[in-house]
């Protein structure tokens, strides 16, 4: 955290930041500042902060309103401190949270340090999602119909999509079809190999494997990996690759583009 500057006299501080004559009380309370608790460690992690001497919390809020980077303020006695720390007033406070503060944000989802309002759509884990009552929930309608381009296979209702996409974009596209990237049990892995050998024309095919796990949280079995795999970073995605006359899994950076296999539950 950058060193705090010496405090300015109250009205000098306010006018310096606002760059205008004093505002009416209604204008000073332009933002709604919600109560919250925060830990000292969270405050210390602020990239930007400013300290002022003002007697009233309403003046502290006016200073915060005039600083677009300010997400949170504390006011104790005559000391007002503005921070760029993003918190939700409804978040469960950390165990060591003891400092009373006010935050701009209420009933939001914090995603990568940024607030998303209630009802906002986003992409989470490569799937359509919704910020709803502070929780990120999937916004996917799963289909159990085996129709259209989907064909019933031994291991499920599958569709080999021929357009090349990144792993994340492939998963998102499968979700728009009421499906997900294909996941098979250990006992059905051979059936997956047979299907791709017959239909994929030796092309590489994304399936539902990331971080050396299938999307149902099953670890990839050693016999499902191809020769010398896995050999990439632990968080890489995996595709089915034709090696030594059969399809097996091989890890790859998730930004590569391949055709992909979608599957609906059946």
PDB file of C-alpha atoms in Angstrom, residues 27-136:
ATOM      1  CA  UNK A  27     -25.370  16.217  -3.560  1.00  0.00           C
ATOM      2  CA  UNK A  28     -22.826  15.145  -0.975  1.00  0.00           C
ATOM      3  CA  UNK A  29     -24.777  11.944  -0.337  1.00  0.00           C
ATOM      4  CA  UNK A  30     -24.963  11.083  -4.059  1.00  0.00           C
ATOM      5  CA  UNK A  31     -23.785   7.457  -3.577  1.00  0.00           C
ATOM      6  CA  UNK A  32     -25.297   5.000  -1.158  1.00  0.00           C
ATOM      7  CA  UNK A  33     -22.591   3.837   1.227  1.00  0.00           C
ATOM      8  CA  UNK A  34     -23.506   0.577   2.965  1.00  0.00           C
ATOM      9  CA  UNK A  35     -22.101  -0.594   6.284  1.00  0.00           C
ATOM     10  CA  UNK A  36     -19.672  -3.513   6.295  1.00  0.00           C
ATOM     11  CA  UNK A  37     -16.839  -5.004   8.301  1.00  0.00           C
ATOM     12  CA  UNK A  38     -13.356  -5.424   6.888  1.00  0.00           C
ATOM     13  CA  UNK A  39     -10.062  -6.796   8.148  1.00  0.00           C
ATOM     14  CA  UNK A  40      -6.874  -4.796   8.489  1.00  0.00           C
ATOM     15  CA  UNK A  41      -5.206  -7.150   6.011  1.00  0.00           C
ATOM     16  CA  UNK A  42      -7.783  -6.204   3.365  1.00  0.00           C
ATOM     17  CA  UNK A  43      -7.177  -2.514   4.010  1.00  0.00           C
ATOM     18  CA  UNK A  44      -3.417  -2.988   3.874  1.00  0.00           C
ATOM     19  CA  UNK A  45      -3.781  -4.622   0.460  1.00  0.00           C
ATOM     20  CA  UNK A  46      -5.237  -1.441  -1.067  1.00  0.00           C
ATOM     21  CA  UNK A  47      -3.336  -0.212  -4.110  1.00  0.00           C
ATOM     22  CA  UNK A  48      -4.623   3.339  -3.591  1.00  0.00           C
ATOM     23  CA  UNK A  49      -5.704   5.181  -0.467  1.00  0.00           C
ATOM     24  CA  UNK A  50      -6.043   8.770   0.722  1.00  0.00           C
ATOM     25  CA  UNK A  51      -6.452  10.202   4.219  1.00  0.00           C
ATOM     26  CA  UNK A  52      -8.291  13.383   5.210  1.00  0.00           C
ATOM     27  CA  UNK A  53      -9.294  15.143   8.412  1.00  0.00           C
ATOM     28  CA  UNK A  54     -13.060  15.778   8.376  1.00  0.00           C
ATOM     29  CA  UNK A  55     -15.397  15.881  11.356  1.00  0.00           C
ATOM     30  CA  UNK A  56     -18.498  14.397   9.708  1.00  0.00           C
ATOM     31  CA  UNK A  57     -18.995  11.084   7.949  1.00  0.00           C
ATOM     32  CA  UNK A  58     -21.161  12.854   5.337  1.00  0.00           C
ATOM     33  CA  UNK A  59     -18.126  14.922   4.313  1.00  0.00           C
ATOM     34  CA  UNK A  60     -16.071  11.725   4.130  1.00  0.00           C
ATOM     35  CA  UNK A  61     -18.721  10.269   1.801  1.00  0.00           C
ATOM     36  CA  UNK A  62     -18.608  13.433  -0.327  1.00  0.00           C
ATOM     37  CA  UNK A  63     -14.869  13.001  -0.740  1.00  0.00           C
ATOM     38  CA  UNK A  64     -15.452   9.364  -1.688  1.00  0.00           C
ATOM     39  CA  UNK A  65     -18.122  10.357  -4.239  1.00  0.00           C
ATOM     40  CA  UNK A  66     -15.629  12.660  -5.932  1.00  0.00           C
ATOM     41  CA  UNK A  67     -12.956   9.947  -6.193  1.00  0.00           C
ATOM     42  CA  UNK A  68     -14.077   7.472  -8.906  1.00  0.00           C
ATOM     43  CA  UNK A  69     -11.454   4.958  -7.796  1.00  0.00           C
ATOM     44  CA  UNK A  70     -12.790   4.862  -4.222  1.00  0.00           C
ATOM     45  CA  UNK A  71     -14.844   1.756  -3.399  1.00  0.00           C
ATOM     46  CA  UNK A  72     -14.730   1.869   0.406  1.00  0.00           C
ATOM     47  CA  UNK A  73     -14.256   4.402   3.184  1.00  0.00           C
ATOM     48  CA  UNK A  74     -13.598   4.404   6.894  1.00  0.00           C
ATOM     49  CA  UNK A  75     -14.380   7.284   9.237  1.00  0.00           C
ATOM     50  CA  UNK A  76     -13.364   7.344  12.872  1.00  0.00           C
ATOM     51  CA  UNK A  77     -13.305  10.495  14.981  1.00  0.00           C
ATOM     52  CA  UNK A  78     -12.115  13.092  12.492  1.00  0.00           C
ATOM     53  CA  UNK A  79     -10.121  10.722  10.263  1.00  0.00           C
ATOM     54  CA  UNK A  80     -11.528   9.797   6.862  1.00  0.00           C
ATOM     55  CA  UNK A  81      -9.642   7.266   4.716  1.00  0.00           C
ATOM     56  CA  UNK A  82     -10.622   6.298   1.175  1.00  0.00           C
ATOM     57  CA  UNK A  83      -9.608   2.931  -0.311  1.00  0.00           C
ATOM     58  CA  UNK A  84      -9.881   1.208  -3.691  1.00  0.00           C
ATOM     59  CA  UNK A  85     -10.767  -2.105  -2.013  1.00  0.00           C
ATOM     60  CA  UNK A  86     -13.915  -3.769  -3.412  1.00  0.00           C
ATOM     61  CA  UNK A  87     -16.172  -5.527  -0.900  1.00  0.00           C
ATOM     62  CA  UNK A  88     -19.872  -6.373  -0.695  1.00  0.00           C
ATOM     63  CA  UNK A  89     -21.708  -5.054   2.341  1.00  0.00           C
ATOM     64  CA  UNK A  90     -23.447  -8.434   2.677  1.00  0.00           C
ATOM     65  CA  UNK A  91     -20.321 -10.573   2.416  1.00  0.00           C
ATOM     66  CA  UNK A  92     -19.491 -12.782   5.355  1.00  0.00           C
ATOM     67  CA  UNK A  93     -16.755 -10.859   7.118  1.00  0.00           C
ATOM     68  CA  UNK A  94     -13.359 -12.464   7.576  1.00  0.00           C
ATOM     69  CA  UNK A  95     -12.691 -13.958  10.989  1.00  0.00           C
ATOM     70  CA  UNK A  96     -10.434 -11.045  11.885  1.00  0.00           C
ATOM     71  CA  UNK A  97     -12.693  -8.344  10.421  1.00  0.00           C
ATOM     72  CA  UNK A  98     -13.033  -5.677  13.079  1.00  0.00           C
ATOM     73  CA  UNK A  99     -12.997  -2.363  11.235  1.00  0.00           C
ATOM     74  CA  UNK A 100     -16.333  -0.710  10.462  1.00  0.00           C
ATOM     75  CA  UNK A 101     -16.415   0.694   6.960  1.00  0.00           C
ATOM     76  CA  UNK A 102     -18.815   1.786   4.251  1.00  0.00           C
ATOM     77  CA  UNK A 103     -18.828   0.320   0.751  1.00  0.00           C
ATOM     78  CA  UNK A 104     -20.505   1.302  -2.513  1.00  0.00           C
ATOM     79  CA  UNK A 105     -21.576  -2.267  -3.167  1.00  0.00           C
ATOM     80  CA  UNK A 106     -24.547  -4.219  -1.889  1.00  0.00           C
ATOM     81  CA  UNK A 107     -25.988  -7.503  -3.148  1.00  0.00           C
ATOM     82  CA  UNK A 108     -23.281  -7.925  -5.786  1.00  0.00           C
ATOM     83  CA  UNK A 109     -20.961 -10.680  -6.950  1.00  0.00           C
ATOM     84  CA  UNK A 110     -17.244  -9.927  -6.750  1.00  0.00           C
ATOM     85  CA  UNK A 111     -15.574 -11.424  -9.835  1.00  0.00           C
ATOM     86  CA  UNK A 112     -11.817 -10.983 -10.211  1.00  0.00           C
ATOM     87  CA  UNK A 113     -11.973  -7.953  -7.912  1.00  0.00           C
ATOM     88  CA  UNK A 114     -14.805  -6.274  -9.813  1.00  0.00           C
ATOM     89  CA  UNK A 115     -18.439  -5.953  -8.672  1.00  0.00           C
ATOM     90  CA  UNK A 116     -21.264  -7.344 -10.786  1.00  0.00           C
ATOM     91  CA  UNK A 117     -24.821  -6.243  -9.965  1.00  0.00           C
ATOM     92  CA  UNK A 118     -27.643  -8.601  -9.081  1.00  0.00           C
ATOM     93  CA  UNK A 119     -29.083 -10.034 -12.313  1.00  0.00           C
ATOM     94  CA  UNK A 120     -25.954  -9.505 -14.436  1.00  0.00           C
ATOM     95  CA  UNK A 121     -25.002 -12.207 -16.939  1.00  0.00           C
ATOM     96  CA  UNK A 122     -21.426 -13.442 -17.144  1.00  0.00           C
ATOM     97  CA  UNK A 123     -19.310 -16.367 -18.289  1.00  0.00           C
ATOM     98  CA  UNK A 124     -18.117 -18.489 -15.363  1.00  0.00           C
ATOM     99  CA  UNK A 125     -16.055 -21.676 -15.787  1.00  0.00           C
ATOM    100  CA  UNK A 126     -16.695 -21.283 -19.522  1.00  0.00           C
ATOM    101  CA  UNK A 127     -20.475 -21.531 -19.003  1.00  0.00           C
ATOM    102  CA  UNK A 128     -23.285 -18.945 -19.114  1.00  0.00           C
ATOM    103  CA  UNK A 129     -23.957 -17.784 -15.558  1.00  0.00           C
ATOM    104  CA  UNK A 130     -25.958 -15.234 -13.605  1.00  0.00           C
ATOM    105  CA  UNK A 131     -25.172 -13.094 -10.573  1.00  0.00           C
ATOM    106  CA  UNK A 132     -28.181 -13.739  -8.342  1.00  0.00           C
ATOM    107  CA  UNK A 133     -28.415 -12.664  -4.701  1.00  0.00           C
ATOM    108  CA  UNK A 134     -24.609 -12.471  -4.419  1.00  0.00           C
ATOM    109  CA  UNK A 135     -24.098 -15.994  -5.805  1.00  0.00           C
ATOM    110  CA  UNK A 136     -22.900 -16.974  -9.259  1.00  0.00           C
TER     111      UNK A 136
END
